[in-house]
Coordinates of C-alpha atoms and ligand atoms in Angstrom, one line a residue:
M228 CA 0.0 0.0 0.0
N229 CA 1.3 3.4 -1.0
S230 CA 1.7 5.8 2.0
R231 CA 0.5 8.7 -0.2
W232 CA -3.0 7.3 0.4
F233 CA -2.8 7.8 4.2
A234 CA -3.6 11.6 4.4
P235 CA -6.3 11.7 1.7
M236 CA -8.2 8.7 3.2
L237 CA -7.9 10.2 6.7
L238 CA -9.1 13.6 5.5
A239 CA -11.9 12.1 3.5
G240 CA -13.1 10.0 6.5
A241 CA -12.9 13.0 8.8
L242 CA -14.7 15.3 6.3
L243 CA -17.5 12.8 5.6
G244 CA -17.9 12.3 9.4
W245 CA -18.1 16.0 10.0
L246 CA -20.5 16.6 7.1
L247 CA -22.8 13.8 8.3
A248 CA -22.7 14.9 11.9
T249 CA -23.6 18.5 10.8
F250 CA -26.1 17.9 8.0
A251 CA -27.5 14.5 8.5
P252 CA -27.2 13.5 12.1
D253 CA -29.8 10.8 11.7
Q254 CA -27.9 8.8 9.0
S255 CA -26.9 6.3 11.6
W256 CA -26.7 3.5 9.1
L257 CA -23.5 5.0 7.6
F258 CA -22.0 5.3 11.0
E259 CA -22.9 1.6 11.6
L260 CA -21.3 0.7 8.3
T261 CA -18.0 2.4 9.0
R262 CA -18.0 0.8 12.5
I263 CA -18.3 -2.6 10.9
V264 CA -15.4 -1.8 8.5
Q265 CA -13.3 -0.4 11.3
T266 CA -13.9 -3.5 13.5
T267 CA -13.2 -5.9 10.7
F268 CA -10.0 -4.1 9.7
L269 CA -8.6 -3.8 13.3
T270 CA -9.5 -7.5 14.0
A271 CA -7.7 -8.6 10.8
L272 CA -4.7 -6.6 11.9
K273 CA -4.7 -8.2 15.3
M274 CA -5.1 -11.6 13.7
I275 CA -1.6 -11.4 12.1
I276 CA 0.2 -9.5 14.9
A277 CA 0.8 -12.5 17.2
P278 CA 2.2 -15.0 14.6
L279 CA 4.2 -12.2 13.0
I280 CA 6.0 -11.2 16.1
F281 CA 6.5 -14.9 17.2
F282 CA 8.0 -16.2 13.9
S283 CA 9.9 -13.0 12.9
L284 CA 11.6 -12.9 16.4
I285 CA 12.7 -16.6 16.2
S286 CA 14.1 -16.1 12.8
G287 CA 15.7 -12.8 13.8
V288 CA 17.5 -14.5 16.8
L289 CA 18.6 -17.3 14.4
K290 CA 20.1 -14.7 12.1
L291 CA 21.9 -13.0 15.1
R292 CA 23.6 -16.3 15.6
Q293 CA 25.8 -15.3 12.7
T294 CA 26.4 -11.9 14.5
S295 CA 27.6 -13.4 17.7
S296 CA 29.9 -15.7 15.8
M297 CA 31.7 -12.4 14.9
G298 CA 33.1 -12.5 18.4
R299 CA 34.2 -9.2 20.0
L300 CA 33.0 -7.1 17.1
G301 CA 29.5 -8.5 17.4
G302 CA 29.6 -8.2 21.2
V303 CA 30.7 -4.5 21.2
T304 CA 28.2 -3.6 18.4
L305 CA 25.2 -5.3 20.1
T306 CA 26.1 -3.8 23.5
Y307 CA 26.3 -0.3 22.0
Y308 CA 23.0 -0.8 20.2
F309 CA 21.3 -2.1 23.3
A310 CA 22.7 0.6 25.5
T311 CA 21.9 3.6 23.3
T312 CA 18.4 2.3 22.5
S313 CA 17.7 1.9 26.2
I314 CA 19.0 5.5 26.9
A315 CA 16.7 6.8 24.1
I316 CA 13.6 5.2 25.5
C317 CA 14.5 6.4 29.0
I318 CA 14.9 9.9 27.7
G319 CA 11.5 9.8 26.0
L320 CA 9.8 8.4 29.0
I321 CA 11.4 10.8 31.5
V322 CA 10.7 13.8 29.3
V323 CA 7.1 12.8 28.8
F324 CA 6.8 12.2 32.6
F325 CA 7.7 15.9 33.2
I326 CA 6.3 17.5 30.0
H327 CA 2.8 16.5 29.0
P328 CA 0.9 19.7 28.1
W329 CA -1.9 17.7 26.4
T330 CA -3.3 16.8 29.8
A331 CA -4.9 20.3 29.9
Y332 CA -7.4 19.0 27.3
P333 CA -10.0 16.2 27.9
P334 CA -9.2 12.7 26.5
L335 CA -11.2 11.3 23.6
S336 CA -14.3 9.5 24.6
V337 CA -13.6 6.4 22.6
M338 CA -13.7 3.4 25.0
P339 CA -10.3 1.9 25.7
T340 CA -9.8 -1.9 25.6
P341 CA -10.2 -2.8 29.3
P342 CA -6.7 -3.7 30.5
S343 CA -6.4 -7.2 31.6
G344 CA -5.0 -8.7 34.8
L345 CA -1.9 -7.0 36.0
L346 CA -2.2 -3.8 34.0
S347 CA -5.5 -3.0 35.5
Q348 CA -4.2 -3.1 39.1
Q349 CA -3.2 0.5 39.5
D350 CA -2.5 0.3 43.2
A351 CA -0.8 -3.1 43.3
S352 CA 2.3 -3.4 45.5
L353 CA 5.8 -3.6 43.9
G354 CA 6.0 -7.4 44.7
T355 CA 2.6 -8.0 43.0
L356 CA 3.7 -6.0 40.0
I357 CA 7.0 -7.8 39.6
S358 CA 5.3 -11.2 40.0
G359 CA 2.6 -10.1 37.5
V360 CA 5.2 -9.1 34.9
L361 CA 7.0 -12.4 35.4
T362 CA 3.7 -14.4 35.1
D363 CA 3.0 -12.6 31.8
M364 CA 6.5 -13.2 30.6
F365 CA 6.6 -16.9 31.2
A366 CA 3.1 -17.7 30.1
N367 CA 2.5 -20.8 28.2
P368 CA 3.4 -19.8 24.6
F369 CA 0.0 -21.1 23.2
S370 CA -2.0 -19.1 25.6
A371 CA 0.2 -16.1 25.1
L372 CA -0.4 -16.3 21.4
A373 CA -4.2 -16.8 21.8
D374 CA -4.5 -14.0 24.4
L375 CA -2.3 -11.6 22.5
N376 CA -0.1 -11.4 25.6
I377 CA 2.7 -9.5 23.9
L378 CA 5.3 -9.9 26.7
G379 CA 4.6 -13.6 26.8
I380 CA 4.9 -13.9 23.0
L381 CA 8.2 -11.9 23.0
T382 CA 9.7 -14.0 25.8
S383 CA 8.8 -17.4 24.4
A384 CA 9.9 -16.5 20.9
L385 CA 13.2 -15.1 22.3
L386 CA 13.8 -18.2 24.4
L387 CA 12.9 -20.6 21.6
G388 CA 15.1 -18.7 19.2
L389 CA 18.0 -18.8 21.6
A390 CA 17.5 -22.5 22.3
A391 CA 17.3 -23.2 18.6
A392 CA 20.4 -21.1 17.9
M393 CA 22.4 -23.2 20.5
T394 CA 21.0 -26.6 19.5
L395 CA 20.8 -26.6 15.7
P396 CA 23.8 -27.6 13.7
S397 CA 25.3 -24.9 11.5
D398 CA 24.0 -26.6 8.3
S399 CA 20.4 -27.0 9.7
K400 CA 17.5 -26.1 7.4
W401 CA 15.4 -24.8 10.3
P402 CA 16.5 -21.2 10.2
D403 CA 15.5 -21.1 6.5
L404 CA 12.2 -22.7 7.4
F405 CA 11.5 -20.0 10.1
D406 CA 12.5 -17.3 7.6
Q407 CA 10.0 -18.7 5.0
I408 CA 7.2 -18.9 7.6
T409 CA 7.9 -15.3 8.5
Q410 CA 7.9 -14.3 4.8
T411 CA 4.5 -16.1 4.4
I412 CA 3.0 -14.2 7.3
F413 CA 4.4 -10.9 5.8
T414 CA 2.4 -11.8 2.6
L415 CA -0.7 -12.2 4.7
A416 CA 0.1 -8.8 6.4
R417 CA 0.4 -7.2 3.0
W418 CA -3.1 -8.5 2.0
V419 CA -4.6 -6.9 5.1
L420 CA -2.6 -3.7 4.6
N421 CA -4.1 -3.4 1.1
F422 CA -7.2 -2.4 2.9
L423 CA -5.5 0.2 5.0
P424 CA -7.0 3.2 3.0
L425 CA -10.5 1.8 3.7
G426 CA -9.6 1.0 7.3
L427 CA -8.2 4.5 7.9
F428 CA -11.2 6.0 6.2
A429 CA -13.6 4.1 8.6
I430 CA -11.5 4.9 11.7
A431 CA -11.3 8.6 10.8
H432 CA -15.1 8.6 10.3
Q433 CA -15.7 7.0 13.6
L434 CA -13.2 9.3 15.4
T435 CA -14.6 12.5 13.8
A436 CA -17.1 13.2 16.5
D437 CA -14.2 13.1 19.0
V438 CA -11.4 14.8 17.0
T439 CA -11.8 18.4 17.8
I440 CA -9.5 21.5 17.7
D441 CA -8.3 20.4 21.2
T442 CA -7.2 17.1 19.8
M443 CA -5.3 18.8 17.0
V444 CA -3.6 21.1 19.6
S445 CA -2.7 18.1 21.7
L446 CA -1.3 16.4 18.7
G447 CA 0.9 19.5 17.9
Q448 CA 2.1 19.5 21.5
F449 CA 2.9 15.8 21.3
A450 CA 5.0 16.5 18.1
L451 CA 6.9 19.3 19.9
V452 CA 7.7 17.0 22.9
V453 CA 8.9 14.3 20.5
L454 CA 11.0 16.8 18.6
G455 CA 12.6 18.2 21.8
A456 CA 13.5 14.8 23.2
T457 CA 14.8 13.6 19.8
A458 CA 16.9 16.8 19.5
F459 CA 18.3 16.2 23.0
H460 CA 19.3 12.7 22.2
G461 CA 20.7 13.5 18.7
L462 CA 22.5 16.8 19.6
V463 CA 23.6 16.2 23.1
V464 CA 23.6 12.5 24.2
L465 CA 25.0 10.8 21.1
P466 CA 27.6 13.4 20.2
L467 CA 28.9 13.5 23.8
M468 CA 29.0 9.7 23.9
A469 CA 31.0 9.7 20.7
W470 CA 33.4 12.4 22.1
W471 CA 33.9 10.4 25.3
L472 CA 34.4 7.0 23.7
T473 CA 36.2 7.9 20.5
G474 CA 37.6 11.4 21.0
I475 CA 35.8 13.0 18.1
S476 CA 34.5 16.5 18.9
P477 CA 30.7 17.1 18.3
W478 CA 31.6 19.8 15.8
R479 CA 33.9 17.6 13.7
F480 CA 31.5 14.7 13.9
F481 CA 28.6 16.7 12.4
Q482 CA 31.0 18.3 9.8
Q483 CA 32.0 14.8 8.6
T484 CA 28.5 13.2 8.7
N485 CA 26.2 16.1 7.6
Q486 CA 25.6 14.6 4.1
A487 CA 24.5 11.2 5.4
L488 CA 22.4 12.7 8.2
F489 CA 20.7 15.1 5.7
T490 CA 20.0 12.2 3.3
A491 CA 18.4 10.3 6.2
F492 CA 16.3 13.3 7.0
I493 CA 15.2 13.8 3.4
T494 CA 14.5 10.1 2.6
S495 CA 13.2 9.1 6.0
S496 CA 14.9 5.7 5.4
S497 CA 17.9 4.3 7.2
A498 CA 18.0 1.5 4.5
A499 CA 18.1 4.0 1.6
T500 CA 20.8 6.0 3.4
L501 CA 23.0 2.9 4.0
P502 CA 25.3 3.4 0.9
L503 CA 26.1 6.9 2.0
S504 CA 26.5 5.8 5.6
L505 CA 29.1 3.2 4.5
Q506 CA 30.9 5.8 2.5
T507 CA 30.8 8.3 5.3
A508 CA 32.1 5.8 7.9
E509 CA 35.0 4.7 5.7
E510 CA 36.1 7.9 4.0
R511 CA 35.2 10.6 6.5
L512 CA 35.3 8.9 9.9
G513 CA 38.2 6.5 9.1
V514 CA 36.3 3.3 10.1
D515 CA 37.8 0.1 8.9
R516 CA 35.9 -1.0 5.7
N517 CA 35.2 -4.5 6.8
K518 CA 33.9 -3.5 10.2
A519 CA 31.7 -0.8 8.7
A520 CA 30.3 -3.3 6.3
F521 CA 29.2 -5.4 9.3
V522 CA 28.1 -2.8 11.8
L523 CA 26.1 -0.4 9.6
P524 CA 23.8 -2.8 7.8
L525 CA 23.0 -4.4 11.1
G526 CA 22.4 -0.9 12.7
A527 CA 20.1 0.2 9.8
T528 CA 18.0 -2.8 10.7
I529 CA 18.1 -3.1 14.5
N530 CA 19.5 0.2 16.0
M531 CA 16.8 2.8 15.9
D532 CA 17.2 5.3 18.8
G533 CA 14.9 8.0 17.2
T534 CA 12.3 5.4 16.6
A535 CA 12.4 3.9 20.1
L536 CA 12.1 7.3 21.6
F537 CA 9.1 8.2 19.4
E538 CA 7.3 4.9 20.2
G539 CA 7.7 5.4 24.0
I540 CA 6.3 8.9 24.0
A541 CA 3.6 7.9 21.5
A542 CA 2.4 5.2 23.8
V543 CA 2.2 7.5 26.8
F544 CA 0.4 10.2 24.7
L545 CA -2.1 7.8 23.3
A546 CA -2.8 6.3 26.7
Y547 CA -3.8 9.7 27.9
M548 CA -5.9 10.4 24.8
F549 CA -7.8 7.1 25.3
G550 CA -8.2 7.6 29.1
I551 CA -5.9 4.8 30.2
D552 CA -3.9 5.2 33.4
L553 CA -0.5 3.7 33.1
N554 CA 0.9 1.9 36.2
V555 CA 4.5 0.9 36.8
A556 CA 4.0 -2.5 35.2
A557 CA 2.6 -0.8 32.0
I558 CA 5.6 1.6 31.9
V559 CA 8.0 -1.4 32.2
M560 CA 6.0 -3.1 29.5
I561 CA 6.3 -0.1 27.2
F562 CA 10.0 0.0 27.8
L563 CA 10.6 -3.7 27.0
V564 CA 8.2 -3.9 24.0
T565 CA 9.5 -0.6 22.5
M566 CA 13.0 -2.0 22.7
L567 CA 12.1 -5.0 20.6
A568 CA 9.6 -3.1 18.3
S569 CA 12.2 -0.6 17.4
A570 CA 14.7 -3.3 16.7
G571 CA 12.2 -5.1 14.5
A572 CA 11.2 -1.9 12.5
P573 CA 12.4 -1.9 8.9
G574 CA 14.5 1.1 7.9
I575 CA 11.9 2.6 5.5
P576 CA 9.5 5.6 5.8
S577 CA 7.0 5.0 8.5
G578 CA 8.6 1.6 9.1
S579 CA 7.9 1.9 12.8
M580 CA 4.1 2.0 12.5
A581 CA 3.7 -1.8 12.7
G582 CA 5.8 -1.8 15.9
V583 CA 3.8 1.0 17.4
Q584 CA 0.7 -1.2 17.1
V585 CA 2.5 -3.9 19.1
V586 CA 3.4 -1.4 21.8
L587 CA -0.2 -0.1 21.9
I588 CA -1.7 -3.6 22.2
S589 CA 0.7 -4.6 24.9
V590 CA -0.8 -2.0 27.2
G591 CA -4.4 -2.1 26.0
I592 CA -4.4 1.2 24.0
P593 CA -7.0 1.0 21.1
L594 CA -5.4 0.6 17.7
E595 CA -7.5 3.5 16.5
G596 CA -4.6 5.6 18.0
I597 CA -2.6 4.8 14.9
A598 CA -5.0 7.0 12.8
L599 CA -4.1 9.9 15.1
L600 CA -0.4 9.3 14.9
L601 CA -0.5 9.0 11.1
L602 CA -1.7 12.6 10.9
I603 CA 1.6 13.8 12.4
E604 CA 3.9 10.9 11.6
R605 CA 5.6 11.9 8.3
P606 CA 7.3 15.2 9.4
L607 CA 8.5 13.4 12.6
D608 CA 9.9 10.5 10.7
T609 CA 12.5 12.8 9.1
F610 CA 14.1 13.8 12.4
R611 CA 14.0 10.3 14.0
T612 CA 15.5 8.7 10.9
A613 CA 18.4 11.2 11.0
V614 CA 19.0 10.3 14.7
N615 CA 18.8 6.5 13.8
V616 CA 21.5 7.0 11.2
E617 CA 23.6 9.1 13.6
G618 CA 23.5 6.3 16.1
D619 CA 24.6 3.8 13.5
L620 CA 27.6 6.0 12.5
I621 CA 28.7 6.5 16.0
G622 CA 28.3 2.7 16.6
S623 CA 30.6 2.0 13.7
M624 CA 33.3 4.3 15.2
I625 CA 33.0 2.7 18.6
A626 CA 33.0 -0.8 17.2
D627 CA 36.1 0.1 15.2
K628 CA 37.9 1.4 18.2
Y629 CA 37.0 -1.3 20.7
S630 CA 37.1 -4.5 18.8
Ligands
LIG802 N1 11.9 5.7 9.0 C1 12.7 5.1 10.0 C2 14.0 4.6 9.5 O1 14.1 4.3 8.4 C3 11.9 4.0 10.7 C4 10.7 4.6 11.4 O2 10.9 5.0 12.6 O3 9.6 4.6 10.9 O4 15.0 4.5 10.3

């Protein structure tokens, strides 16, 4: 599905909803019709999410087997990716904890999905929360898949992937099989996504009654909070880390990398920027060619600081918009799921939107929230992709120096 359809379909749905609400308030059959379309579309999306996460994670871990066989280079690279992505999510969650201007406006009146079990226990003690998280994590894989228990699905897939990576002989056909199953589910996902324009149209129509000027102002404030936190991570945290660990001054770093960062900004795609990132790392930052060829393609796929930061803030914002109180367990869940969702996002424009759905489902936020995010998503993608690529380039320098 071409992303140029997003905005027209959203606007058409919203306009139709507004026209109907104003001039034909008793045309409830149309409202019923778009509600059926919305429900069918969102249910179909949910149908593929569980198997998609499960199989793609197992096949991802099996692919990483190759990475860890790269010894110290693989270890340094993965440690750096894990550490900086965690820092990015923490920055996002800390910033949104202190700055959340949208709470001055009332939430939407769309009913949230009632949170199940642990996430609904707002006043549970720390012990209960921890044991609840652990119970969710180590749920029986079949029940986790059936209940869309995202934490349980992630844990069982990770553990199964690790066990398979350690058990299977190096010439085993199983990794290919998991890869093929994942590709098959992706085909199914593409079928569902072909209906995205229609789904968005229906969601926008259903949301129209709720989307007011206040909502648009809240959305603008959300965008500013994301931009501020992204700028802090990209202009302060990452350059200082590079300075500390490799000795390159922030000024020199940006001088050497501006072309690659600007390309990432313009294309909103880490994958499309990869050729320039490789060239920049080798020719301008002096990274060993072979190491760059290993670290950067891996980074363009799994290291996405800007994306992780965006997903964390988006989850907290949408939780407010849909009237959901997030307890400590939900925040921990957002942290963990965002970590994996950002690593799984493809380096293409709006690549993170599938992962955002997983984060939303994990804490019971309605998937309709995606329609709100899509209104503001494209301009934000430019900045977060530049930060994603910046993180990869710094990773290549660090891996070069310490391996
Ligand atoms: N556009 C981003 C990238 O390519 C992915 C995303 O956050 O949507 O890095």
